[in-house]
Amino acid sequence: MTRQRLFLFIIALLLIVLSWWQIAAARTGLVVQSLSRNGIPMLYIAPVRSPKIPGVLIAHGFAGSKQLMLGYAYTLAHAGYAVMLWDFSGHGANSKPLARSSLQADLDTAYKALLAQPRVDPQRVAVLGHSMGSGAAMTAAIQQSDRFTATVAISPTKAAITPQVPANLQLQAGSWEPRFVATAQQLLQQAGGESQGRSLVVIPNAEHITILFRQVSHQAAKTWLDRSFGIQNSSNYIDNRMTWYGVHLFAWLLILGAVAPTISSETTLRQPPRIWQRFPARGVSDLLFQAAIQVHNSDTVSKSDRLKSWIGLILSPLGAIGILALLNRNTDIASLGGVLVGGALGIWFYAAGIVWLLANWRLPRLTLAGLGLGLGLFLLLWVAFGAMAQVVWLQWWLVPVRLQLWLWLSLLCFPWLLASGIAQRQSSLKSRFIWWLGQSLVLVIGLLATIQILPQIGFIFLLLPIFPLFLAMFAIASASVKDVWAYAIGCSLFFSWAIAAAFPLVG
């Protein structure tokens, strides 16, 4: 390792330590306790020392988890509220399948768990929800209006609200999610318009996901609840945990850049290791090995190879749309594999990846060193992205049923990432940026076209801004890990883990 790379490595370690210290500091003065009621994972957050205080239920949206709403939880807890978060059925660490009736039942269980906490004043309880969770929150506040003093609905869905219920209703929507802004405006009209107990806040420069990490949204919810409960609040807490999460992720990518060239230069093998030669029937095993990986004896990349890769990338969504359209004739594609939308997304990447691979045709050789480096890349990305995500914004640990999903989702995502690795090999920094931009455009446009034909998986639309971020991370990995197979193995295992962690389970 050169001095420059060693310097980067040390700086990265310091940034990682600093990030974890800042994340831990957000808990100062708070009780953070994990609970479980009726199989529902919950998280209770409240000030350490306080008399009877108001309680707030916080409900996440579709494909979310209790961690996704922690920005509101920490902001409110530091302001003197007791907060209860939970994973709806089929979400996060809750392994129960999602059902139409489960939302209200889960919210009711969380309500009882909140009131069981000795510091919570049962006469002062509010409910806050995002997207799908906003519908559950508003429905609960309408049907049990005597329970809730105030309601905050973020990126709201439709609900049967009136000028009387729910009490003290605040609606929020991001300026970049016009459909939800229109829904919020309609709900405000149903509720009797802007008044002392009715408010609509449009969060600037925010869409369906990023609104959850905007300080403006956190503070608007706190101010509304303070006013509803008649509280004079002096809390100046600002939730910066996502900023430190970004620093943590960046530091790990620095480590990848510092370490990967050293490892790959020392371990890249051109021939199977000696132990391979000791296996019986070596000739047969070698034949099968070589046939399986379609050995390509030249690592040079010509202009025609680049052109073929671009053509394959551009045509890849056509194969994905065609396969999903065929599957839709005989099955419910929205719940393929027992996971809502996520299974269809995996099939999309598989079919698109096969088309892209066919354009390349010849594959580089696979070595045991490449396999090992791929597993190492997966572990590094898993820790870099997920270790802190578990306590900041994402349920990263997979329950057993999700681990099973991860295995077959890995196989589905592999062709796309193998084709991506082949396309980017021996590319300059400028070329990698162009490949990232091209993949992002094809992926977003292709998924938009898929949604138009198959609207039952339309939830993917809300996730489109996330895909270019993953591809950017993979482009950095590709620049650091030169081995195509290592890149494909590591990134497909990691990307499929993220899909398995996020999407809801169904029966």
Coordinates of C-alpha atoms in Angstrom, one line a residue, residues 210-429:
T210 CA -36.5 12.6 1.0
I211 CA -39.3 14.4 2.8
L212 CA -38.7 12.0 5.7
F213 CA -35.2 13.3 6.2
R214 CA -36.0 17.0 5.9
Q215 CA -35.6 19.2 9.0
V216 CA -38.4 21.4 7.8
S217 CA -40.8 18.4 8.0
H218 CA -39.5 17.3 11.4
Q219 CA -39.8 20.8 12.9
A220 CA -43.3 21.5 11.3
A221 CA -44.6 18.3 13.0
K222 CA -43.1 19.3 16.3
T223 CA -44.5 22.8 16.2
W224 CA -47.9 21.5 15.3
L225 CA -48.0 19.0 18.2
D226 CA -46.6 21.6 20.6
R227 CA -49.5 23.9 19.7
S228 CA -52.1 21.1 19.8
F229 CA -51.0 20.2 23.4
G230 CA -50.4 23.7 24.5
I231 CA -46.7 23.1 25.1
Q232 CA -44.0 25.9 25.2
N233 CA -41.0 24.0 23.8
S234 CA -37.4 25.2 23.9
S235 CA -35.8 22.2 22.2
N236 CA -33.2 23.1 19.7
Y237 CA -32.4 19.5 18.6
I238 CA -31.7 19.1 14.8
D239 CA -31.6 15.6 13.5
N240 CA -28.3 15.3 11.5
R241 CA -28.0 11.5 11.7
M242 CA -28.4 11.1 8.0
T243 CA -25.6 13.5 7.3
W244 CA -23.3 11.4 9.5
Y245 CA -24.6 8.3 7.8
G246 CA -23.4 9.8 4.5
V247 CA -20.0 10.5 6.0
H248 CA -19.8 6.9 7.2
L249 CA -20.7 5.5 3.8
F250 CA -18.2 7.8 2.1
A251 CA -15.4 6.7 4.5
W252 CA -16.0 3.1 3.7
L253 CA -15.8 3.8 0.0
L254 CA -12.5 5.5 0.7
I255 CA -11.3 2.3 2.4
L256 CA -12.5 0.3 -0.7
G257 CA -10.5 2.6 -2.9
A258 CA -7.4 2.3 -0.7
V259 CA -7.4 -1.4 -0.1
A260 CA -9.0 -3.0 -3.2
P261 CA -6.1 -2.3 -5.6
T262 CA -3.6 -3.8 -3.2
I263 CA -5.7 -7.0 -2.7
S264 CA -6.5 -7.5 -6.4
S265 CA -2.9 -7.0 -7.5
E266 CA -1.7 -9.6 -5.0
T267 CA -4.4 -12.2 -5.4
T268 CA -5.5 -12.2 -9.1
L269 CA -5.0 -15.6 -10.5
R270 CA -4.8 -16.6 -14.2
Q271 CA -5.0 -20.3 -13.5
P272 CA -6.9 -22.5 -11.0
P273 CA -4.9 -23.0 -7.8
R274 CA -2.8 -26.1 -7.2
I275 CA -5.4 -27.7 -5.0
W276 CA -7.7 -27.8 -8.0
Q277 CA -5.3 -30.2 -9.7
R278 CA -5.6 -32.8 -6.9
F279 CA -9.3 -33.4 -7.4
P280 CA -10.2 -36.8 -9.0
A281 CA -11.5 -36.8 -12.6
R282 CA -9.7 -33.5 -13.1
G283 CA -10.2 -33.5 -16.8
V284 CA -14.0 -33.7 -16.5
S285 CA -14.1 -31.1 -13.8
D286 CA -11.9 -28.7 -15.8
L287 CA -14.1 -29.2 -18.8
L288 CA -17.2 -28.4 -16.8
F289 CA -15.5 -25.5 -15.2
Q290 CA -14.4 -24.0 -18.4
A291 CA -17.7 -24.6 -20.1
A292 CA -19.7 -23.1 -17.3
I293 CA -17.8 -19.8 -17.3
Q294 CA -17.3 -19.5 -21.1
V295 CA -13.6 -18.6 -20.8
H296 CA -12.6 -15.6 -22.8
N297 CA -8.8 -15.7 -23.3
S298 CA -8.4 -12.0 -24.1
D299 CA -9.1 -9.2 -21.7
T300 CA -8.8 -6.5 -24.3
V301 CA -11.8 -4.3 -25.0
S302 CA -12.4 -3.0 -28.5
K303 CA -14.6 -0.3 -29.7
S304 CA -17.0 -2.9 -31.1
D305 CA -17.3 -4.4 -27.7
R306 CA -18.2 -1.1 -26.2
L307 CA -20.8 -0.5 -28.9
K308 CA -22.3 -3.9 -28.3
S309 CA -22.6 -3.2 -24.6
W310 CA -24.4 0.1 -25.3
I311 CA -26.8 -1.6 -27.7
G312 CA -27.5 -4.3 -25.1
L313 CA -28.0 -1.8 -22.4
I314 CA -30.5 0.2 -24.5
L315 CA -32.4 -2.9 -25.6
S316 CA -32.4 -4.5 -22.1
P317 CA -35.7 -3.0 -20.8
L318 CA -37.6 -4.6 -23.8
G319 CA -36.7 -8.1 -22.6
A320 CA -37.7 -7.2 -19.0
I321 CA -41.1 -5.7 -20.1
G322 CA -41.8 -8.7 -22.3
I323 CA -41.1 -11.3 -19.6
L324 CA -43.1 -9.5 -17.0
A325 CA -46.0 -9.1 -19.4
L326 CA -46.0 -12.8 -20.2
L327 CA -45.9 -13.7 -16.5
N328 CA -48.8 -11.3 -15.8
R329 CA -51.0 -13.5 -17.9
N330 CA -50.9 -16.4 -15.5
T331 CA -49.8 -15.0 -12.1
D332 CA -50.0 -12.0 -9.9
I333 CA -46.7 -10.3 -10.7
A334 CA -47.1 -7.8 -7.8
S335 CA -46.6 -10.6 -5.3
L336 CA -44.1 -12.9 -7.1
G337 CA -42.1 -14.9 -4.6
G338 CA -44.2 -13.9 -1.6
V339 CA -42.9 -10.3 -1.7
L340 CA -44.9 -7.3 -2.9
V341 CA -43.3 -5.6 -6.0
G342 CA -39.8 -6.7 -5.0
G343 CA -40.1 -10.1 -6.8
A344 CA -41.3 -8.3 -10.0
L345 CA -38.3 -6.0 -9.7
G346 CA -35.9 -8.9 -9.4
I347 CA -37.4 -10.5 -12.5
W348 CA -37.0 -7.2 -14.3
F349 CA -33.3 -7.1 -13.6
Y350 CA -32.9 -10.7 -14.5
A351 CA -34.5 -10.4 -17.9
A352 CA -32.9 -7.0 -18.7
G353 CA -29.5 -8.4 -17.6
I354 CA -29.8 -11.5 -19.8
V355 CA -30.5 -9.2 -22.9
W356 CA -27.5 -7.0 -22.0
L357 CA -25.3 -10.1 -21.5
L358 CA -26.3 -11.6 -24.8
A359 CA -25.0 -8.4 -26.5
N360 CA -21.6 -9.0 -24.9
W361 CA -21.6 -12.8 -25.6
R362 CA -18.1 -13.5 -24.4
L363 CA -17.4 -13.5 -20.7
P364 CA -14.1 -12.9 -18.9
R365 CA -12.6 -15.8 -16.9
L366 CA -13.7 -16.5 -13.4
T367 CA -11.0 -17.3 -10.8
L368 CA -11.3 -18.4 -7.2
A369 CA -9.5 -15.2 -6.3
G370 CA -12.3 -13.3 -8.1
L371 CA -14.9 -15.2 -6.2
G372 CA -13.2 -14.5 -2.9
L373 CA -12.8 -10.8 -3.8
G374 CA -16.5 -10.6 -4.7
L375 CA -17.5 -12.0 -1.3
G376 CA -15.1 -9.5 0.3
L377 CA -16.7 -6.7 -1.6
F378 CA -20.1 -7.8 -0.5
L379 CA -19.1 -7.8 3.1
L380 CA -17.5 -4.3 2.8
L381 CA -20.6 -2.9 1.1
W382 CA -22.9 -4.7 3.6
V383 CA -21.0 -3.1 6.6
A384 CA -20.6 0.3 4.9
F385 CA -24.2 0.7 3.9
G386 CA -26.1 -1.4 6.4
A387 CA -24.3 -1.4 9.8
M388 CA -25.2 2.2 10.5
A389 CA -28.4 2.1 8.5
Q390 CA -29.8 -0.4 11.0
V391 CA -29.8 2.4 13.7
V392 CA -30.4 5.4 11.4
W393 CA -33.0 4.7 8.6
L394 CA -33.4 1.0 7.5
Q395 CA -34.1 -2.4 9.0
W396 CA -31.0 -4.0 7.7
W397 CA -30.9 -7.3 9.6
L398 CA -33.0 -9.9 7.7
V399 CA -35.5 -12.1 9.5
P400 CA -35.3 -15.8 8.3
V401 CA -38.0 -15.5 5.7
R402 CA -36.2 -12.6 4.1
L403 CA -32.9 -14.4 4.1
Q404 CA -34.6 -17.0 1.9
L405 CA -35.7 -14.3 -0.5
W406 CA -32.2 -12.9 -0.6
L407 CA -30.8 -16.1 -2.0
W408 CA -33.0 -16.2 -5.1
L409 CA -33.0 -12.4 -5.5
S410 CA -29.2 -12.6 -5.7
L411 CA -29.5 -14.9 -8.7
L412 CA -32.0 -12.6 -10.4
C413 CA -29.9 -9.5 -10.0
F414 CA -26.6 -11.1 -11.0
P415 CA -26.9 -11.0 -14.9
W416 CA -27.5 -7.2 -14.9
L417 CA -24.5 -6.5 -12.7
L418 CA -22.3 -8.9 -14.5
A419 CA -23.2 -7.1 -17.8
S420 CA -22.6 -3.8 -16.1
G421 CA -19.1 -5.0 -14.9
I422 CA -18.2 -6.2 -18.4
A423 CA -19.3 -2.9 -19.9
Q424 CA -17.2 -0.8 -17.5
R425 CA -14.0 -2.9 -17.5
Q426 CA -10.8 -1.0 -18.5
S427 CA -12.8 2.3 -18.5
S428 CA -11.4 5.7 -17.6
L429 CA -13.0 7.8 -14.9

